[in-house]
CSV table of C-alpha atoms and ligand atoms in Angstrom, one decimal:
chain,number,residue,atom,x,y,z
A,1,MET,CA,155.5,-37.6,46.7
A,2,GLN,CA,155.7,-35.0,49.3
A,3,PRO,CA,159.1,-33.2,49.3
A,4,GLU,CA,161.2,-33.7,52.5
A,5,HIS,CA,163.6,-30.8,52.4
A,6,ILE,CA,161.5,-27.9,51.1
A,7,ILE,CA,158.1,-26.5,52.0
A,8,VAL,CA,155.9,-24.9,49.3
A,9,HIS,CA,153.5,-22.2,50.4
A,10,GLN,CA,151.0,-21.1,47.8
A,11,GLN,CA,148.3,-18.4,48.0
A,12,ALA,CA,146.2,-18.3,44.8
A,13,ALA,CA,144.8,-14.8,45.7
A,14,THR,CA,148.2,-13.2,45.7
A,15,HIS,CA,149.7,-15.1,42.7
A,16,VAL,CA,152.9,-15.4,44.8
A,17,ALA,CA,154.3,-18.8,45.7
A,18,HIS,CA,157.0,-19.3,48.3
A,19,ILE,CA,159.5,-22.2,48.5
A,20,GLN,CA,161.2,-22.5,51.8
A,21,LEU,CA,164.4,-24.5,52.0
A,22,ASN,CA,164.0,-26.7,55.1
A,23,ARG,CA,167.0,-28.6,56.4
A,24,PRO,CA,167.6,-26.3,59.4
A,25,GLN,CA,169.8,-28.9,61.2
A,26,ALA,CA,172.4,-28.5,58.4
A,27,LEU,CA,171.9,-24.8,57.8
A,28,ASN,CA,169.9,-25.7,54.7
A,29,ALA,CA,173.0,-27.3,53.0
A,30,LEU,CA,172.0,-28.1,49.5
A,31,ASN,CA,172.2,-31.9,49.2
A,32,LEU,CA,171.2,-33.6,45.9
A,33,GLN,CA,167.7,-34.4,47.2
A,34,LEU,CA,167.0,-30.8,48.2
A,35,MET,CA,168.1,-29.5,44.9
A,36,THR,CA,166.0,-32.1,43.0
A,37,GLU,CA,162.9,-31.2,45.1
A,38,LEU,CA,163.6,-27.5,44.4
A,39,LYS,CA,163.9,-28.1,40.7
A,40,THR,CA,160.7,-30.1,40.6
A,41,ALA,CA,158.8,-27.5,42.7
A,42,LEU,CA,160.0,-24.7,40.4
A,43,GLN,CA,159.0,-26.5,37.3
A,44,THR,CA,155.5,-27.1,38.7
A,45,LEU,CA,155.1,-23.5,39.8
A,46,ASP,CA,156.4,-22.2,36.6
A,47,ALA,CA,153.7,-24.1,34.8
A,48,ASP,CA,150.9,-23.0,37.2
A,49,GLU,CA,148.8,-20.2,35.7
A,50,GLN,CA,147.8,-19.1,39.2
A,51,VAL,CA,151.5,-18.3,40.1
A,52,ARG,CA,153.2,-15.2,38.8
A,53,VAL,CA,156.2,-14.7,41.1
A,54,ILE,CA,158.1,-17.2,43.2
A,55,ILE,CA,160.0,-16.5,46.4
A,56,ILE,CA,162.8,-18.8,47.6
A,57,SER,CA,163.8,-18.4,51.3
A,58,GLY,CA,165.6,-20.3,54.0
A,59,ASN,CA,165.1,-19.5,57.7
A,60,GLU,CA,166.3,-16.7,59.9
A,61,LYS,CA,169.7,-18.4,60.6
A,62,ALA,CA,170.5,-19.6,57.1
A,63,PHE,CA,169.3,-19.1,53.5
A,64,ALA,CA,171.7,-22.0,52.7
A,65,ALA,CA,175.3,-22.7,53.8
A,66,GLY,CA,176.3,-24.1,50.5
A,67,ALA,CA,176.5,-27.5,48.9
A,68,ASP,CA,176.4,-30.4,51.4
A,69,ILE,CA,180.0,-30.9,52.2
A,70,THR,CA,179.4,-34.3,53.9
A,71,GLN,CA,177.8,-35.6,50.7
A,72,MET,CA,180.7,-34.3,48.5
A,73,ALA,CA,183.6,-35.1,50.6
A,74,GLY,CA,184.3,-38.7,49.5
A,75,LYS,CA,183.5,-38.1,45.8
A,76,SER,CA,185.9,-38.6,42.9
A,77,ALA,CA,186.0,-36.3,39.9
A,78,ILE,CA,184.3,-39.1,37.9
A,79,ASP,CA,181.6,-39.5,40.6
A,80,MET,CA,181.0,-35.7,40.3
A,81,TYR,CA,180.9,-36.0,36.5
A,82,ASN,CA,178.4,-38.9,36.6
A,83,ILE,CA,176.2,-37.3,39.3
A,84,ASP,CA,176.0,-34.2,37.1
A,85,GLN,CA,174.4,-32.1,39.7
A,86,PHE,CA,174.7,-29.0,37.6
A,87,SER,CA,172.0,-30.2,35.2
A,88,THR,CA,169.6,-29.5,38.0
A,89,TRP,CA,171.0,-26.0,38.3
A,90,ASP,CA,170.6,-25.6,34.5
A,91,THR,CA,166.9,-26.4,34.8
A,92,ILE,CA,166.4,-24.0,37.7
A,93,LYS,CA,168.0,-21.3,35.6
A,94,LYS,CA,165.4,-21.8,33.0
A,95,THR,CA,162.5,-20.7,35.3
A,96,LYS,CA,160.6,-18.2,33.3
A,97,LYS,CA,158.8,-16.4,36.1
A,98,PRO,CA,160.5,-13.9,38.3
A,99,LEU,CA,162.4,-15.4,41.2
A,100,ILE,CA,163.0,-13.5,44.4
A,101,ALA,CA,165.5,-14.8,47.0
A,102,ALA,CA,164.6,-13.8,50.6
A,103,VAL,CA,167.9,-14.2,52.4
A,104,SER,CA,168.5,-14.1,56.2
A,105,GLY,CA,171.7,-15.4,57.8
A,106,PHE,CA,174.2,-17.4,55.8
A,107,ALA,CA,174.1,-17.4,52.0
A,108,LEU,CA,177.4,-19.2,51.3
A,109,GLY,CA,178.9,-21.1,48.5
A,110,GLY,CA,176.0,-22.8,46.5
A,111,GLY,CA,173.6,-20.8,48.8
A,112,CYS,CA,175.0,-17.5,47.5
A,113,GLU,CA,175.0,-19.0,44.0
A,114,LEU,CA,171.3,-20.0,44.4
A,115,ALA,CA,170.4,-16.5,45.6
A,116,MET,CA,172.2,-15.1,42.6
A,117,ILE,CA,170.3,-17.4,40.1
A,118,CYS,CA,167.3,-15.6,41.5
A,119,ASP,CA,166.3,-12.3,39.7
A,120,MET,CA,166.3,-10.2,42.8
A,121,ILE,CA,167.5,-10.5,46.4
A,122,VAL,CA,165.8,-9.1,49.5
A,123,ALA,CA,168.0,-9.5,52.6
A,124,SER,CA,167.6,-9.3,56.3
A,125,GLU,CA,170.1,-7.2,58.2
A,126,THR,CA,171.7,-10.4,59.4
A,127,ALA,CA,172.4,-11.7,55.9
A,128,ARG,CA,176.0,-12.8,55.1
A,129,PHE,CA,177.0,-13.6,51.6
A,130,GLY,CA,180.2,-15.5,50.8
A,131,GLN,CA,182.0,-17.9,48.5
A,132,PRO,CA,184.1,-19.8,51.0
A,133,GLU,CA,184.8,-22.8,48.9
A,134,ILE,CA,188.5,-21.9,48.8
A,135,LYS,CA,188.7,-22.7,52.5
A,136,ILE,CA,187.8,-26.4,51.8
A,137,GLY,CA,190.2,-26.7,48.9
A,138,VAL,CA,187.9,-26.1,46.0
A,139,MET,CA,186.3,-23.1,44.3
A,140,PRO,CA,182.7,-22.0,43.3
A,141,GLY,CA,181.1,-24.3,40.8
A,142,ALA,CA,177.6,-23.1,40.3
A,143,GLY,CA,178.2,-19.6,38.9
A,144,GLY,CA,179.9,-18.0,41.8
A,145,THR,CA,182.9,-16.8,39.8
A,146,GLN,CA,180.7,-15.5,37.0
A,147,ARG,CA,177.4,-14.1,38.5
A,148,LEU,CA,179.2,-12.6,41.5
A,149,THR,CA,181.8,-10.9,39.4
A,150,ARG,CA,179.1,-9.4,37.1
A,151,ALA,CA,177.1,-8.2,40.1
A,152,VAL,CA,179.8,-6.7,42.3
A,153,GLY,CA,182.8,-6.3,40.0
A,154,LYS,CA,186.3,-7.8,39.9
A,155,ALA,CA,187.8,-6.3,43.0
A,156,LEU,CA,185.3,-7.5,45.5
A,157,ALA,CA,184.5,-10.8,43.7
A,158,MET,CA,188.2,-11.7,43.6
A,159,GLU,CA,188.6,-10.9,47.3
A,160,MET,CA,185.5,-13.0,48.3
A,161,VAL,CA,186.5,-15.9,46.1
A,162,LEU,CA,190.1,-15.9,47.0
A,163,THR,CA,189.8,-15.3,50.8
A,164,GLY,CA,186.3,-16.7,51.5
A,165,ARG,CA,185.4,-13.5,53.4
A,166,PHE,CA,181.7,-13.1,54.1
A,167,ILE,CA,180.2,-9.7,53.3
A,168,THR,CA,177.3,-8.1,55.3
A,169,ALA,CA,173.9,-7.2,53.9
A,170,THR,CA,175.0,-3.5,53.9
A,171,GLU,CA,178.1,-4.3,51.9
A,172,ALA,CA,176.1,-6.4,49.5
A,173,LEU,CA,173.7,-3.6,48.9
A,174,GLN,CA,176.4,-1.1,48.3
A,175,ALA,CA,178.1,-3.5,45.9
A,176,GLY,CA,174.9,-4.0,43.9
A,177,LEU,CA,174.5,-7.7,44.8
A,178,ILE,CA,171.1,-7.2,46.5
A,179,ASN,CA,168.0,-5.1,46.0
A,180,ARG,CA,167.0,-4.2,49.6
A,181,ILE,CA,167.6,-4.8,53.3
A,182,ALA,CA,164.8,-5.2,55.9
A,183,PRO,CA,164.9,-5.9,59.6
A,184,VAL,CA,165.1,-9.6,60.3
A,185,GLU,CA,161.4,-9.8,61.4
A,186,LEU,CA,160.3,-8.1,58.2
A,187,TYR,CA,162.5,-9.4,55.4
A,188,LEU,CA,160.0,-12.1,54.3
A,189,GLU,CA,157.2,-9.5,54.3
A,190,GLU,CA,159.3,-7.2,52.3
A,191,ALA,CA,160.0,-10.0,49.7
A,192,VAL,CA,156.2,-10.7,49.5
A,193,LYS,CA,155.6,-7.0,49.0
A,194,LEU,CA,158.0,-6.8,46.1
A,195,ALA,CA,156.7,-10.1,44.7
A,196,SER,CA,153.1,-8.8,44.9
A,197,GLU,CA,154.0,-5.6,43.2
A,198,ILE,CA,155.4,-7.6,40.2
A,199,ALA,CA,152.5,-10.1,40.4
A,200,ALA,CA,150.1,-7.1,39.7
A,201,MET,CA,151.8,-6.6,36.3
A,202,SER,CA,151.2,-8.5,33.1
A,203,PRO,CA,152.7,-12.0,33.8
A,204,LEU,CA,153.6,-12.3,30.1
A,205,ALA,CA,155.3,-9.0,30.0
A,206,ALA,CA,157.2,-9.9,33.3
A,207,LYS,CA,158.4,-13.2,31.8
A,208,MET,CA,159.6,-11.6,28.6
A,209,ALA,CA,161.2,-8.7,30.3
A,210,LYS,CA,163.1,-11.0,32.6
A,211,GLU,CA,164.3,-13.0,29.6
A,212,ALA,CA,165.4,-9.8,27.9
A,213,VAL,CA,167.3,-8.5,31.0
A,214,LEU,CA,169.1,-11.9,31.4
A,215,LYS,CA,170.0,-11.7,27.7
A,216,ALA,CA,172.2,-8.7,28.5
A,217,PHE,CA,174.6,-11.0,30.4
A,218,ASP,CA,175.5,-13.3,27.5
A,219,SER,CA,175.0,-11.3,24.3
A,220,SER,CA,176.5,-8.3,22.5
A,221,LEU,CA,174.5,-5.1,22.8
A,222,GLU,CA,173.3,-5.4,19.2
A,223,GLU,CA,172.1,-9.0,19.8
A,224,GLY,CA,170.5,-8.0,23.1
A,225,LEU,CA,168.7,-5.0,21.5
A,226,HIS,CA,167.4,-7.2,18.8
A,227,PHE,CA,166.1,-9.8,21.3
A,228,GLU,CA,164.4,-7.0,23.3
A,229,ARG,CA,162.7,-5.7,20.2
A,230,LYS,CA,161.3,-9.1,19.3
A,231,ASN,CA,159.9,-9.6,22.8
A,232,PHE,CA,158.5,-6.0,22.7
A,233,TYR,CA,156.7,-6.7,19.4
A,234,LEU,CA,155.5,-10.1,20.6
A,235,LEU,CA,153.7,-8.5,23.6
A,236,PHE,CA,151.4,-6.7,21.1
A,237,ALA,CA,149.9,-10.1,20.4
A,238,SER,CA,148.7,-10.3,24.0
A,239,GLU,CA,145.3,-9.3,25.5
A,240,ASP,CA,147.3,-7.9,28.4
A,241,GLN,CA,148.8,-5.2,26.1
A,242,GLN,CA,145.3,-4.2,25.0
A,243,GLU,CA,144.1,-4.2,28.6
A,244,GLY,CA,147.1,-2.3,29.9
A,245,MET,CA,146.9,0.5,27.3
A,246,GLN,CA,143.0,0.7,27.4
A,247,ALA,CA,143.1,0.9,31.2
A,248,PHE,CA,145.6,3.8,31.0
A,249,ILE,CA,143.3,5.6,28.5
A,250,GLU,CA,140.2,5.0,30.7
A,251,LYS,CA,142.1,6.0,33.8
A,252,ARG,CA,141.4,2.8,35.7
A,253,ALA,CA,143.6,-0.1,37.1
A,254,PRO,CA,144.4,-2.8,34.5
A,255,ALA,CA,143.3,-6.4,35.2
A,256,PHE,CA,146.0,-8.6,33.6
A,257,LYS,CA,145.3,-12.2,32.8
A,258,GLY,CA,148.5,-13.5,31.4
A,259,ARG,CA,147.1,-14.0,27.9
B,1,CO8,N1,177.3,-28.9,54.3
B,1,CO8,C1,177.0,-29.8,55.3
B,1,CO8,N2,176.7,-29.5,56.6
B,1,CO8,C2,176.8,-28.2,56.9
B,1,CO8,C3,177.2,-27.2,56.0
B,1,CO8,C4,177.4,-27.6,54.7
B,1,CO8,N3,177.8,-26.7,53.7
B,1,CO8,N4,177.2,-26.0,56.6
B,1,CO8,C5,176.8,-26.3,57.9
B,1,CO8,N5,176.6,-27.6,58.1
B,1,CO8,C6,176.1,-28.3,59.3
B,1,CO8,C7,177.3,-28.3,60.3
B,1,CO8,O1,178.1,-29.5,60.0
B,1,CO8,C8,176.5,-28.5,61.6
B,1,CO8,O2,176.1,-29.8,61.7
B,1,CO8,P1,176.2,-30.6,63.1
B,1,CO8,O3,175.4,-29.9,64.0
B,1,CO8,O4,175.7,-32.0,62.8
B,1,CO8,O5,177.6,-30.6,63.4
B,1,CO8,C9,175.3,-27.6,61.4
B,1,CO8,O6,175.2,-27.5,60.0
B,1,CO8,C10,175.5,-26.3,62.0
B,1,CO8,O7,176.7,-25.7,61.5
B,1,CO8,P2,177.8,-25.1,62.5
B,1,CO8,O8,177.8,-25.8,63.8
B,1,CO8,O9,179.1,-25.1,61.7
B,1,CO8,O10,177.3,-23.6,62.7
B,1,CO8,P3,178.1,-22.3,63.0
B,1,CO8,O11,177.1,-21.3,63.3
B,1,CO8,O12,179.1,-22.6,64.0
B,1,CO8,O13,178.9,-22.0,61.6
B,1,CO8,C11,179.0,-21.6,59.2
B,1,CO8,C12,178.1,-21.6,60.5
B,1,CO8,C13,180.1,-20.6,59.3
B,1,CO8,C14,178.1,-21.4,58.0
B,1,CO8,C15,179.7,-23.0,59.1
B,1,CO8,O14,178.7,-24.0,59.3
B,1,CO8,C16,180.4,-23.3,57.8
B,1,CO8,O15,181.4,-22.8,57.5
B,1,CO8,N6,179.7,-24.0,56.9
B,1,CO8,C17,180.2,-24.4,55.6
B,1,CO8,C18,180.2,-23.2,54.6
B,1,CO8,C19,180.8,-23.6,53.3
B,1,CO8,O16,182.0,-23.9,53.2
B,1,CO8,N7,180.0,-23.6,52.2
B,1,CO8,C20,180.5,-23.9,50.9
B,1,CO8,C21,180.3,-25.3,50.6
B,1,CO8,S1,180.9,-25.9,49.1
B,1,CO8,C22,179.8,-25.3,47.9
B,1,CO8,O17,178.8,-24.7,48.2
B,1,CO8,C23,180.2,-25.6,46.5
B,1,CO8,C24,179.1,-25.2,45.6
B,1,CO8,C25,179.2,-25.9,44.3
B,1,CO8,C26,177.9,-26.2,43.6
B,1,CO8,C27,176.7,-26.3,44.4
B,1,CO8,C28,176.0,-27.6,44.4
B,1,CO8,C29,174.7,-27.7,45.4
């Protein structure tokens, strides 16, 4: 079935796929259907050998203005428990390929959390990041108190979560939340440029390196180093390792195959 709230753009030649959130009338508010469609698309692209890097974007006005408040407003705690929307987020988090969020306009609440699940964030000059859940009587529920704090530190995270203040792209860059800023007409191009650069590397090495970097967030240093070492050794079982090192010795560009 064709998704209704996302558009998937795929160019086999570049190995970069692009998922665009597409509920512009609601500033891409993340309703349950959109999140399910996003999860399914990510699972499909993660399994597709032609795809090496995935970009998630919204539109110029909004990456996503958060969970769909109209859908949540009448729910009880037991409804929320039974709907179990975070199992979708748990699946999204398991995407092995590098994910890049291309953010313009609002990235709020669940929208900011979705951007932070991605591995890197490219923002337009108009991007605004925030966790304004406190203003509607709740708090972040999809990682906002954890990933934001790890990215920007306690002081700014506490301020954003407790006051709901939005920060600008410049502030987000200074705080370490995002990777780069581009003019609004170029931010998507910039995200594709970054994605293409990664897509030219060994896709196996990229996946294992991503896994190891993420390990740093929920393990001790010793455990993380051990994990890193195992992945490092494992890559010596790949054709890409032989190709990469041979190409270096022969002074030519490597042609990685993901095997
Ligand atoms: N949910 C539903 N509809 C929304 C949302 C939203 N989060 N955000 C905007 N919309 C709708 C508006 O209702 C409006 O619809 P309509 O035209 O039918 O009235 C349309 O989008 C345009 O919005 P505005 O007219 O409000 O546009 P403005 O430019 O005046 O304001 C703002 C933009 C500041 C972004 C404003 O819309 C706003 O404050 N939105 C809500 C932001 C927010 O509180 N987000 C957090 C939501 S809670 C959350 O994310 C919890 C996450 C937990 C887990 C995640 C699960 C998915």
